[in-house]
Amino acid sequence: MESKNIPDIVIGRLPIYLLALQRMVMEGRLYTSSQELGERLGISAAQIRKDLSQFGEFGKQGTGYNISFLSDQLRRILNIEQVWDIAVVGAGDIGHALAGYQGFTNRGFRVAMIFDNDPEKIGKPAGNFIIQDVNQLTALVKEANIKVAMLAVPAAHAQAVALQLVEAGVKTILNYAPITLNLPAGVRVSNIDPLIHLQRMAYYLDPEKE
Amino acid sequence: MESKNIPDIVIGRLPIYLLALQRMVMEGRLYTSSQELGERLGISAAQIRKDLSQFGEFGKQGTGYNISFLSDQLRRILNIEQVWDIAVVGAGDIGHALAGYQGFTNRGFRVAMIFDNDPEKIGKPAGNFIIQDVNQLTALVKEANIKVAMLAVPAAHAQAVALQLVEAGVKTILNYAPITLNLPAGVRVSNIDPLIHLQRMAYYLDPEKE
């Protein structure tokens, strides 16, 4: 079913549905509805039903969605039944935060290695990892067959390091550097940009009242 | 015009349009089209036209959008013609990264103060700021009339600190703690969750091939 050409904006909502479902599991819930999911997420129930219907028939008239079943299906669709290893590049503040981040558990990813180019940092710990020399990046990432990287180097180095990652076989980069990467087709990049979030919320701030 | 009830998902695309327009300005461009914007962003031209039409008539048949004019209009709609001061709470790895983040310039926000509860950190520098005692948070945030905060404290403290921020008058919180905040109506929260981005991209990774 996933061979259809599904808009990326629909794919982008699936992890958000999954997160809401996982919270419901923690609350001890068994069933939910598109109405309830919609209210929690601020998305219309019709949109949720339409999104999910692109991948199959997951709910039943009357009882709604079995939360555990729907979660499993979303994990399968998103290819996160397996755990993907991540290479973190850059052991500055953000790199250290990522190496110690508590939010990865049971969500399909784990940090596997961290690199930096600073001789003062190489060999020192970051989270549970020892910071490795970025000169070893291509060899180690290739050997470990790592497909996912988080890029947390200064903007001036981001493009060059990203190309190294791609050469080593990385297909998916989460970019924390405030710069747009220019990479070959087939490599997917998301930018973590706090300003996008802040600007969206500023719409709701009333400048007259502040 | 902004008094209409516009879906948040539309508002959420405006900062992305603005970012693409600002890149075009840096490229020395004067005009663009919904087609070109759509190709850069992976959003359909029809969607872009529909989104913008909710706020007015910004383009001309034949010449398209004047990039500088449309950018100004989006800044006005998003309430980021002014610069909003931000209080950062938590001077750990993420707090330090935010205090030194280079991506705020000309985007409607700036860090104004940073707080922590650790006596070892209070009084020390983070970026261009001196870390202040979180016990001073309510007084200082209220006095400076700050409406925006970035929350980078451990998950166990996030809810309590968020309530303090709200008490001090904060209306908008960017939350880095891996926890869902429960706050009064009228306070808007966005969660920076790298896993949401990674899961979305994992859809495009082929597990058979890895």
Short mmCIF file of C-alpha atoms in Angstrom, two decimals, chain B:
data_model
loop_
_atom_site.label_atom_id
_atom_site.label_comp_id
_atom_site.label_asym_id
_atom_site.label_seq_id
_atom_site.Cartn_x
_atom_site.Cartn_y
_atom_site.Cartn_z
CA MET B 1 -8.21 40.54 7.69
CA GLU B 2 -6.44 38.50 10.35
CA SER B 3 -9.58 38.42 12.46
CA LYS B 4 -10.87 35.47 10.40
CA ASN B 5 -10.49 32.08 11.99
CA ILE B 6 -7.55 30.72 10.02
CA PRO B 7 -6.45 27.11 10.58
CA ASP B 8 -3.22 26.79 12.57
CA ILE B 9 -1.79 24.52 9.89
CA VAL B 10 -1.99 27.48 7.46
CA ILE B 11 -0.33 29.79 10.00
CA GLY B 12 2.37 27.14 10.40
CA ARG B 13 3.28 27.37 6.72
CA LEU B 14 3.74 31.17 6.71
CA PRO B 15 7.17 31.10 8.47
CA ILE B 16 8.30 28.50 5.93
CA TYR B 17 7.22 30.74 3.05
CA LEU B 18 8.99 33.65 4.72
CA LEU B 19 12.22 31.67 5.07
CA ALA B 20 12.17 30.72 1.38
CA LEU B 21 11.50 34.36 0.44
CA GLN B 22 14.39 35.56 2.63
CA ARG B 23 16.71 33.11 0.86
CA MET B 24 15.55 34.52 -2.49
CA VAL B 25 16.33 38.05 -1.24
CA MET B 26 19.85 36.86 -0.38
CA GLU B 27 20.11 35.51 -3.93
CA GLY B 28 19.30 39.01 -5.22
CA ARG B 29 15.89 38.04 -6.56
CA LEU B 30 12.97 40.50 -6.90
CA TYR B 31 9.96 38.43 -8.00
CA THR B 32 8.76 34.87 -7.53
CA SER B 33 5.72 32.72 -8.26
CA SER B 34 3.64 30.23 -6.32
CA GLN B 35 5.06 27.60 -8.72
CA GLU B 36 8.66 28.42 -7.83
CA LEU B 37 7.96 28.67 -4.10
CA GLY B 38 6.12 25.36 -4.30
CA GLU B 39 9.00 23.63 -6.05
CA ARG B 40 11.50 24.87 -3.44
CA LEU B 41 9.30 23.81 -0.54
CA GLY B 42 7.62 20.66 -1.82
CA ILE B 43 4.17 22.23 -1.40
CA SER B 44 1.72 22.59 -4.30
CA ALA B 45 1.42 26.00 -5.95
CA ALA B 46 -2.37 25.81 -5.47
CA GLN B 47 -1.91 25.32 -1.70
CA ILE B 48 0.41 28.33 -1.48
CA ARG B 49 -2.03 30.55 -3.41
CA LYS B 50 -4.91 29.35 -1.25
CA ASP B 51 -2.96 29.96 1.98
CA LEU B 52 -1.92 33.48 0.99
CA SER B 53 -5.39 34.40 -0.31
CA GLN B 54 -6.72 34.00 3.24
CA PHE B 55 -4.84 37.20 4.15
CA GLY B 56 -5.29 39.32 1.05
CA GLU B 57 -4.19 39.77 -2.53
CA PHE B 58 -0.37 39.83 -2.66
CA GLY B 59 0.50 38.80 -6.23
CA LYS B 60 -0.20 40.10 -9.71
CA GLN B 61 -1.24 38.00 -12.70
CA GLY B 62 1.80 37.80 -14.96
CA THR B 63 4.49 39.21 -12.66
CA GLY B 64 3.80 37.03 -9.59
CA TYR B 65 4.84 38.08 -6.10
CA ASN B 66 7.16 40.97 -5.26
CA ILE B 67 9.45 39.15 -2.82
CA SER B 68 10.19 42.10 -0.58
CA PHE B 69 6.53 43.18 -0.40
CA LEU B 70 5.29 39.66 0.33
CA SER B 71 7.99 39.21 3.02
CA ASP B 72 6.89 42.45 4.71
CA GLN B 73 3.26 41.35 4.61
CA LEU B 74 4.08 37.94 6.13
CA ARG B 75 6.10 39.64 8.88
CA ARG B 76 3.15 41.91 9.61
CA ILE B 77 0.68 39.00 9.68
CA LEU B 78 2.98 36.98 11.97
CA ASN B 79 3.51 39.93 14.37
CA ILE B 80 7.27 39.80 13.87
CA GLU B 81 7.79 43.32 12.56
CA GLN B 82 8.74 43.95 16.17
CA VAL B 83 11.46 41.99 18.02
CA TRP B 84 10.21 39.81 20.88
CA ASP B 85 12.47 39.26 23.88
CA ILE B 86 12.94 35.66 25.01
CA ALA B 87 13.66 34.26 28.48
CA VAL B 88 15.67 31.01 28.30
CA VAL B 89 15.24 28.75 31.33
CA GLY B 90 17.85 26.06 31.90
CA ALA B 91 21.55 26.68 31.27
CA GLY B 92 22.49 23.11 30.38
CA ASP B 93 23.68 22.06 26.93
CA ILE B 94 20.52 23.21 25.15
CA GLY B 95 20.27 26.48 27.10
CA HIS B 96 23.87 27.33 26.24
CA ALA B 97 23.24 26.48 22.60
CA LEU B 98 20.18 28.78 22.56
CA ALA B 99 22.02 31.62 24.31
CA GLY B 100 24.68 31.48 21.59
CA TYR B 101 22.42 30.61 18.65
CA GLN B 102 23.25 32.59 15.49
CA GLY B 103 19.90 32.05 13.78
CA PHE B 104 17.79 34.75 15.52
CA THR B 105 19.00 37.77 13.55
CA ASN B 106 16.27 39.63 11.67
CA ARG B 107 13.70 36.98 12.42
CA GLY B 108 11.64 38.74 15.08
CA PHE B 109 13.13 37.37 18.30
CA ARG B 110 16.19 37.76 20.51
CA VAL B 111 17.33 36.11 23.72
CA ALA B 112 17.12 38.63 26.58
CA MET B 113 17.96 36.57 29.69
CA ILE B 114 18.87 33.06 30.84
CA PHE B 115 18.12 31.35 34.15
CA ASP B 116 19.24 28.25 36.04
CA ASN B 117 18.82 26.86 39.56
CA ASP B 118 22.38 25.53 39.92
CA PRO B 119 24.52 27.73 42.25
CA GLU B 120 27.57 26.57 40.27
CA LYS B 121 26.11 28.12 37.10
CA ILE B 122 24.45 31.29 38.42
CA GLY B 123 26.63 34.33 37.73
CA LYS B 124 28.62 32.55 35.00
CA PRO B 125 28.33 33.46 31.31
CA ALA B 126 26.24 31.71 28.63
CA GLY B 127 26.66 33.30 25.22
CA ASN B 128 26.60 37.06 25.86
CA PHE B 129 24.47 36.66 29.00
CA ILE B 130 25.10 36.09 32.69
CA ILE B 131 23.11 33.15 34.03
CA GLN B 132 20.56 34.40 36.58
CA ASP B 133 18.98 32.68 39.56
CA VAL B 134 15.69 30.98 38.66
CA ASN B 135 14.32 32.35 41.94
CA GLN B 136 14.41 35.76 40.24
CA LEU B 137 12.53 34.48 37.19
CA THR B 138 9.02 35.67 38.03
CA ALA B 139 10.16 39.14 39.06
CA LEU B 140 12.57 39.73 36.17
CA VAL B 141 10.34 38.31 33.42
CA LYS B 142 7.37 40.33 34.68
CA GLU B 143 9.44 43.52 34.98
CA ALA B 144 10.79 43.16 31.44
CA ASN B 145 7.28 42.35 30.12
CA ILE B 146 8.59 39.22 28.41
CA LYS B 147 5.95 37.14 26.61
CA VAL B 148 8.13 34.40 25.07
CA ALA B 149 10.22 31.69 26.75
CA MET B 150 12.34 28.73 25.74
CA LEU B 151 12.21 25.93 28.27
CA ALA B 152 15.33 23.76 28.43
CA VAL B 153 15.16 22.28 31.94
CA PRO B 154 15.08 18.55 32.82
CA ALA B 155 11.70 16.88 32.19
CA ALA B 156 11.09 16.52 35.93
CA HIS B 157 11.13 20.31 36.43
CA ALA B 158 9.51 21.44 33.19
CA GLN B 159 5.88 21.60 34.33
CA ALA B 160 6.65 23.62 37.50
CA VAL B 161 8.91 26.08 35.69
CA ALA B 162 6.36 26.50 32.88
CA LEU B 163 3.71 27.46 35.44
CA GLN B 164 6.10 30.05 36.92
CA LEU B 165 6.66 31.50 33.44
CA VAL B 166 2.91 31.75 32.88
CA GLU B 167 2.49 33.45 36.24
CA ALA B 168 5.11 35.97 35.11
CA GLY B 169 3.06 36.77 32.00
CA VAL B 170 4.60 34.46 29.36
CA LYS B 171 2.14 33.49 26.61
CA THR B 172 4.36 31.49 24.26
CA ILE B 173 6.71 28.64 25.22
CA LEU B 174 9.08 26.67 23.04
CA ASN B 175 9.55 23.48 25.04
CA TYR B 176 12.74 21.41 24.67
CA ALA B 177 11.94 19.06 27.55
CA PRO B 178 10.67 15.64 26.37
CA ILE B 179 7.36 16.04 28.22
CA THR B 180 3.89 17.41 27.46
CA LEU B 181 3.10 20.58 29.40
CA ASN B 182 -0.34 21.13 30.88
CA LEU B 183 -0.96 24.89 30.92
CA PRO B 184 -3.91 27.29 31.14
CA ALA B 185 -5.84 28.27 28.01
CA GLY B 186 -4.30 31.23 26.23
CA VAL B 187 -0.74 29.91 26.59
CA ARG B 188 0.70 28.43 23.43
CA VAL B 189 3.37 25.70 23.51
CA SER B 190 5.43 24.15 20.71
CA ASN B 191 7.58 21.13 21.39
CA ILE B 192 10.98 20.79 19.76
CA ASP B 193 11.03 17.06 19.23
CA PRO B 194 13.83 15.77 17.00
CA LEU B 195 12.16 12.34 16.89
CA ILE B 196 9.14 13.72 15.01
CA HIS B 197 11.49 14.85 12.24
CA LEU B 198 13.47 11.62 12.23
CA GLN B 199 10.35 9.45 12.09
CA ARG B 200 8.96 11.45 9.19
CA MET B 201 12.18 10.93 7.24
CA ALA B 202 12.39 7.23 8.14
CA TYR B 203 9.34 6.70 5.94
CA TYR B 204 11.64 7.26 2.98
CA LEU B 205 14.36 4.87 4.21
CA ASP B 206 14.01 1.44 2.74
CA PRO B 207 14.48 -1.09 5.53
CA GLU B 208 14.91 -3.91 3.01
CA LYS B 209 17.98 -2.27 1.56
CA GLU B 210 19.71 -1.30 4.80
#
